Amino acid sequence: MISSTRFSFLDRSRTRAGHDGPQALRDTVALAREVEELGYHRFWVSEHHSVPGVAGSAPTVLAAAVAAATSTIRVGTGGVMLPNHRPLVVAEQFGVLASLFPGRIDMGLGRSVGFTDGVRRALGHGKEDAEDFPGRLAELLGWIDGTQQTYPQVRARPAEGLRIPAYVLAVGGGAAVAAAAGLPLVIGDLRGREKVLRAIDVYRGGFRPSSRAARPEVIVSGTVAVAATEEAARRLLVPEAWAMAYARTHGSFPPLAPAEEIEGRTMTDRERDLYERGLDGHIHGTPDQVTGQLETAIEETGADEVLVTTSTYDRAALVDSLRRLARIAQARTGRRA
């Protein structure tokens, strides 16, 4: 199954203990160069607002920096949260990106809003805006295709007429929205396999061919960690597992900490339970173990592409993991990832 599957990477620009937000953004750009060199298909960045452990708040700006620092890899957003923005402005931003980096820009779109009431108020958008995601998506595509009629004599320049591939991130009803719009679907994570499979069935069952996609296209996202030993691969998962457990128990998302520091901490029963659950279910292990797990996941989902979302403190170990994963893909396909 790996032989017919593309591999890509999404970086959330996670901050790390001892490294500030600006450094996290510079790390993202540097990582994009490594990922391109390893032959991955695309490199995406994300949108989060007022999250202490995430520096990526302006994905189109960061995508521009990534595209400028690379030369061949596709670059995009995973994603721009459309309820937070006016569709015209999003169209204009991607028009600029696609004009500067023709043939390399992806427009990944999500329907999430700010995590807290305060963030939503600051953004000027509420949960009701997420409910209008299908309408906002249709308006955005209309600006790019030149078919929108709501605002006569207004044009999205330089976006109008450009071919900018659009993708829908499956959050809530995202699978059905992607199907109705005839767009590729990005869905995860791989740990909740049954939920993912149900959403993919909804998507494929309701897919309507469009000028942007003649057939359903599924990109599954999730953490993948590869190392020389299973234990080393598991240690790559430790920083993010602890950050999630801490956020669930303290209400604040912390920077990623070194695995050895986390493993030496005394945790409450609640923290320990959440931490252990955060380590379970991810695709990880030696190259042989990961190959088997990936083949199962791809066979079950019918995925056209795997979008790796691994976050960890040790950037060198992350690059090594991505290098080992690229070798798996190369060994199976005879080509780069």
Coordinates of C-alpha atoms in Angstrom, one line a residue:
M1 CA 0.0 0.0 0.0
I2 CA 2.9 2.4 0.7
S3 CA 3.9 2.2 -3.0
S4 CA 0.9 4.3 -4.1
T5 CA 1.0 6.8 -1.2
R6 CA 2.5 10.2 -0.9
F7 CA 4.1 11.5 2.3
S8 CA 4.0 15.1 3.6
F9 CA 4.6 17.0 6.8
L10 CA 2.7 19.5 8.9
D11 CA 4.6 21.6 11.4
R12 CA 2.6 23.4 14.1
S13 CA 5.6 25.6 15.1
R14 CA 5.6 24.3 18.7
T15 CA 7.6 26.2 21.1
R16 CA 10.2 24.4 23.2
A17 CA 11.5 24.9 26.7
G18 CA 14.4 27.4 26.5
H19 CA 13.4 28.4 22.9
D20 CA 11.0 31.3 22.4
G21 CA 8.2 31.8 19.7
P22 CA 10.4 33.6 17.2
Q23 CA 12.9 30.7 17.4
A24 CA 10.0 28.2 16.8
L25 CA 9.1 30.0 13.6
R26 CA 12.7 30.0 12.4
D27 CA 12.8 26.3 13.3
T28 CA 9.8 25.7 11.1
V29 CA 11.5 27.3 8.1
A30 CA 14.7 25.3 8.7
L31 CA 12.7 22.1 9.0
A32 CA 11.0 22.8 5.7
R33 CA 14.4 22.8 4.0
E34 CA 15.2 19.4 5.6
V35 CA 11.8 18.0 4.6
E36 CA 12.2 19.1 1.0
E37 CA 15.7 17.6 0.8
L38 CA 14.2 14.3 2.0
G39 CA 11.8 14.3 -0.9
Y40 CA 8.4 14.8 0.9
H41 CA 5.5 16.0 -1.2
R42 CA 4.3 19.0 0.8
F43 CA 5.0 21.1 3.9
W44 CA 2.1 22.7 5.7
V45 CA 1.8 25.1 8.6
S46 CA -1.1 25.8 11.0
E47 CA -3.1 28.5 12.6
H48 CA -3.5 28.9 16.3
H49 CA -4.3 32.1 18.3
S50 CA -3.1 32.9 21.9
V51 CA -1.8 29.4 22.5
P52 CA 1.3 29.7 24.7
G53 CA 2.9 26.6 23.2
V54 CA 2.3 27.4 19.5
A55 CA 4.0 30.2 17.6
G56 CA 2.2 29.8 14.3
S57 CA -0.6 32.3 14.3
A58 CA -0.4 33.7 10.7
P59 CA -0.2 30.7 8.4
T60 CA -0.2 32.5 5.1
V61 CA 2.7 34.7 6.3
L62 CA 4.7 31.7 7.5
A63 CA 3.9 29.8 4.3
A64 CA 5.5 32.7 2.3
A65 CA 8.6 32.4 4.4
V66 CA 8.7 28.6 3.9
A67 CA 8.1 28.9 0.1
A68 CA 10.9 31.5 -0.2
A69 CA 13.3 29.2 1.7
T70 CA 12.6 26.2 -0.5
S71 CA 12.3 25.6 -4.2
T72 CA 10.4 22.4 -5.1
I73 CA 8.2 21.2 -2.3
R74 CA 4.5 22.2 -2.2
V75 CA 3.7 24.6 0.6
G76 CA 0.4 25.3 2.2
T77 CA -1.8 25.7 5.3
G78 CA -3.2 23.0 7.5
G79 CA -5.1 25.2 7.7
V80 CA -6.4 28.7 7.5
M81 CA -9.4 28.7 9.8
L82 CA -12.0 30.3 7.5
P83 CA -14.4 31.4 10.3
N84 CA -11.7 33.8 11.5
H85 CA -11.3 35.6 8.2
R86 CA -13.2 37.3 5.4
P87 CA -13.2 35.0 2.4
L88 CA -12.1 37.9 0.1
V89 CA -9.0 38.5 2.2
V90 CA -8.1 34.8 2.3
A91 CA -8.5 34.7 -1.5
E92 CA -6.2 37.7 -1.9
Q93 CA -3.6 36.3 0.4
F94 CA -3.4 33.0 -1.5
G95 CA -3.5 34.8 -4.8
V96 CA -0.3 36.6 -3.7
L97 CA 1.3 33.3 -2.6
A98 CA 0.3 31.5 -5.8
S99 CA 1.6 34.4 -7.9
L100 CA 5.0 34.5 -6.1
F101 CA 5.4 30.7 -6.0
P102 CA 3.4 29.3 -9.0
G103 CA 2.5 25.7 -8.9
R104 CA 3.6 25.2 -5.3
I105 CA 0.8 26.6 -3.1
D106 CA -1.9 24.6 -1.3
M107 CA -4.9 26.2 0.4
G108 CA -5.9 24.0 3.3
L109 CA -9.0 25.3 5.1
G110 CA -10.6 24.5 8.4
R111 CA -13.7 25.5 10.4
S112 CA -12.3 25.9 13.9
V113 CA -12.7 29.1 15.8
G114 CA -10.8 30.5 18.8
F115 CA -10.2 28.1 21.7
T116 CA -11.7 30.4 24.4
D117 CA -14.4 33.1 24.5
G118 CA -11.7 35.7 25.0
V119 CA -9.9 34.7 21.9
R120 CA -13.1 34.6 19.9
R121 CA -14.0 38.0 21.0
A122 CA -10.6 39.4 20.1
L123 CA -10.9 37.8 16.7
G124 CA -14.3 39.3 16.3
H125 CA -15.9 35.9 15.4
G126 CA -17.9 33.4 17.4
K127 CA -19.1 29.8 17.1
E128 CA -21.9 30.8 14.8
D129 CA -19.3 31.7 12.2
A130 CA -18.1 28.1 12.2
E131 CA -21.7 27.0 11.3
D132 CA -21.5 29.0 8.2
F133 CA -18.3 27.3 7.0
P134 CA -20.0 25.8 3.8
G135 CA -21.1 29.3 2.8
R136 CA -17.8 30.9 3.5
L137 CA -16.0 28.1 1.6
A138 CA -18.3 28.6 -1.4
E139 CA -17.7 32.4 -1.3
L140 CA -13.9 31.9 -1.1
L141 CA -13.9 29.5 -4.1
G142 CA -16.1 31.9 -6.0
W143 CA -13.6 34.8 -5.5
I144 CA -10.8 32.6 -7.0
D145 CA -13.0 31.2 -9.8
G146 CA -14.5 34.6 -10.6
T147 CA -18.0 33.3 -10.1
Q148 CA -19.1 35.1 -6.9
Q149 CA -22.1 37.3 -7.4
T150 CA -22.7 38.7 -3.9
Y151 CA -20.4 41.7 -4.4
P152 CA -20.8 43.0 -7.9
Q153 CA -17.8 44.8 -9.4
V154 CA -15.5 43.5 -6.6
R155 CA -12.7 41.2 -7.8
A156 CA -10.1 39.2 -5.8
R157 CA -6.9 40.3 -7.3
P158 CA -4.5 38.7 -8.0
A159 CA -6.3 35.4 -7.1
E160 CA -9.1 35.4 -9.7
G161 CA -8.4 32.9 -12.4
L162 CA -5.4 31.2 -10.7
R163 CA -5.4 27.5 -10.1
I164 CA -5.0 27.2 -6.3
P165 CA -5.7 23.7 -5.0
A166 CA -8.1 23.7 -2.0
Y167 CA -8.4 21.1 0.8
V168 CA -10.9 20.8 3.6
L169 CA -9.8 19.8 7.1
A170 CA -12.4 17.5 8.6
V171 CA -13.4 19.0 11.9
G172 CA -17.0 18.3 12.9
G173 CA -19.0 18.2 9.7
G174 CA -15.9 18.8 7.5
A175 CA -16.1 15.5 5.7
A176 CA -19.6 16.2 4.3
V177 CA -18.6 19.8 3.4
A178 CA -15.6 18.5 1.5
A179 CA -17.8 16.0 -0.3
A180 CA -20.5 18.5 -1.3
A181 CA -17.8 21.0 -2.6
G182 CA -15.9 18.3 -4.5
L183 CA -12.7 19.0 -2.7
P184 CA -9.9 16.7 -1.2
L185 CA -10.3 15.8 2.4
V186 CA -7.7 16.0 5.1
I187 CA -8.6 14.0 8.2
G188 CA -7.0 12.7 11.4
D189 CA -5.7 11.6 13.6
L190 CA -4.9 8.0 13.0
R191 CA -5.4 7.0 16.6
G192 CA -9.2 7.4 16.4
R193 CA -9.4 5.0 13.5
E194 CA -13.1 4.1 13.7
K195 CA -14.2 7.7 13.8
V196 CA -11.8 8.5 10.9
L197 CA -13.2 5.6 8.9
R198 CA -16.8 6.7 9.4
A199 CA -16.0 10.2 8.2
I200 CA -14.1 8.9 5.2
D201 CA -17.2 6.8 4.3
V202 CA -19.4 9.9 4.6
Y203 CA -17.0 11.8 2.3
R204 CA -16.7 9.1 -0.4
G205 CA -20.4 8.4 -0.3
G206 CA -21.4 12.0 -0.8
F207 CA -18.6 13.2 -3.0
R208 CA -19.6 15.3 -6.0
P209 CA -17.0 15.6 -8.7
S210 CA -16.0 19.2 -9.4
S211 CA -13.6 21.2 -11.5
R212 CA -11.1 20.9 -8.7
A213 CA -11.3 17.2 -8.1
A214 CA -12.8 14.5 -10.3
R215 CA -12.7 11.8 -7.6
P216 CA -12.4 11.6 -3.8
E217 CA -9.0 12.3 -2.5
V218 CA -8.1 11.4 1.2
I219 CA -5.1 12.7 3.1
V220 CA -4.9 11.1 6.6
S221 CA -2.9 13.0 9.2
G222 CA -1.2 11.7 12.4
T223 CA 1.9 11.3 14.4
V224 CA 4.5 8.9 13.0
A225 CA 7.8 8.4 14.8
V226 CA 10.6 6.1 13.5
A227 CA 13.8 5.3 15.3
A228 CA 16.4 2.6 15.7
T229 CA 14.5 1.0 18.6
E230 CA 10.9 1.0 19.6
E231 CA 11.8 2.7 22.9
A232 CA 13.6 5.6 21.1
A233 CA 10.6 6.1 18.9
R234 CA 8.3 6.2 21.9
R235 CA 10.5 8.8 23.5
L236 CA 9.8 11.1 20.6
L237 CA 6.1 11.0 21.6
V238 CA 6.8 11.9 25.3
P239 CA 7.0 15.8 25.0
E240 CA 3.7 16.2 23.1
A241 CA 1.9 13.6 25.3
W242 CA 2.9 15.5 28.5
A243 CA 2.0 18.9 26.9
M244 CA -1.5 17.6 26.2
A245 CA -1.9 16.0 29.6
Y246 CA -0.8 19.3 31.2
A247 CA -3.2 21.3 29.1
R248 CA -6.1 19.1 30.1
T249 CA -5.3 19.4 33.8
H250 CA -4.0 23.0 34.1
G251 CA -5.8 24.8 31.2
S252 CA -2.6 26.0 29.6
F253 CA -0.6 24.5 26.7
P254 CA 3.1 24.5 27.7
P255 CA 6.2 24.5 25.6
L256 CA 7.6 21.1 24.7
A257 CA 10.1 19.8 27.3
P258 CA 12.9 17.2 27.0
A259 CA 11.7 13.6 27.3
E260 CA 14.2 12.8 30.1
E261 CA 12.9 15.7 32.2
I262 CA 9.3 14.6 31.7
E263 CA 10.0 11.0 32.6
G264 CA 11.6 12.1 35.9
R265 CA 8.6 14.1 37.0
T266 CA 6.1 13.2 39.7
M267 CA 2.6 13.2 38.2
T268 CA -0.8 13.1 39.8
D269 CA -2.9 10.1 39.0
R270 CA -5.0 12.2 36.6
E271 CA -1.9 13.6 34.9
R272 CA -0.4 10.1 34.7
D273 CA -3.5 8.7 33.1
L274 CA -3.8 11.4 30.5
Y275 CA -0.1 11.2 29.8
E276 CA -0.1 7.4 29.3
R277 CA -3.1 7.7 27.0
G278 CA -1.4 10.4 25.0
L279 CA 1.4 7.9 24.2
D280 CA -1.0 5.2 23.0
G281 CA -2.1 4.5 19.5
H282 CA 0.4 6.5 17.5
I283 CA 2.4 4.9 14.6
H284 CA 5.8 4.5 16.0
G285 CA 8.7 2.0 16.3
T286 CA 11.5 0.6 14.2
P287 CA 11.4 0.9 10.4
D288 CA 10.0 -2.6 10.1
Q289 CA 7.3 -1.9 12.8
V290 CA 6.3 1.4 11.2
T291 CA 6.1 -0.2 7.8
G292 CA 3.6 -2.7 9.0
Q293 CA 1.5 -0.1 10.9
L294 CA 1.5 2.3 7.9
E295 CA 0.4 -0.5 5.5
T296 CA -2.5 -1.3 7.8
A297 CA -3.5 2.3 8.2
I298 CA -3.3 3.0 4.5
E299 CA -5.2 -0.2 3.6
E300 CA -8.0 0.6 6.1
T301 CA -8.4 4.2 5.1
G302 CA -7.6 4.0 1.4
A303 CA -5.5 7.1 1.9
D304 CA -3.9 8.8 -1.1
E305 CA -1.4 10.6 1.2
V306 CA -0.1 10.6 4.8
L307 CA 0.4 14.0 6.4
V308 CA 2.8 13.5 9.3
T309 CA 2.2 15.8 12.3
T310 CA 4.8 14.7 14.7
S311 CA 5.9 17.3 17.3
T312 CA 8.8 16.7 19.7
Y313 CA 11.5 18.6 21.7
D314 CA 14.5 17.0 20.0
R315 CA 14.6 18.5 16.5
A316 CA 17.6 16.3 15.5
A317 CA 15.7 13.2 16.5
L318 CA 12.6 14.5 14.6
V319 CA 14.7 14.9 11.4
D320 CA 16.2 11.5 11.9
S321 CA 12.7 10.1 12.2
L322 CA 11.6 11.8 9.0
R323 CA 14.7 10.5 7.3
R324 CA 13.9 6.9 8.3
L325 CA 10.3 7.4 7.1
A326 CA 11.5 8.7 3.8
R327 CA 13.7 5.6 3.4
I328 CA 10.7 3.4 4.0
A329 CA 8.8 5.2 1.3
Q330 CA 11.9 5.1 -1.0
A331 CA 12.4 1.4 -0.4
R332 CA 8.8 0.6 -1.2
T333 CA 8.4 2.9 -4.2
G334 CA 11.8 3.3 -5.7
R335 CA 11.3 7.0 -5.6
R336 CA 11.6 9.8 -3.0
A337 CA 8.8 10.3 -0.4

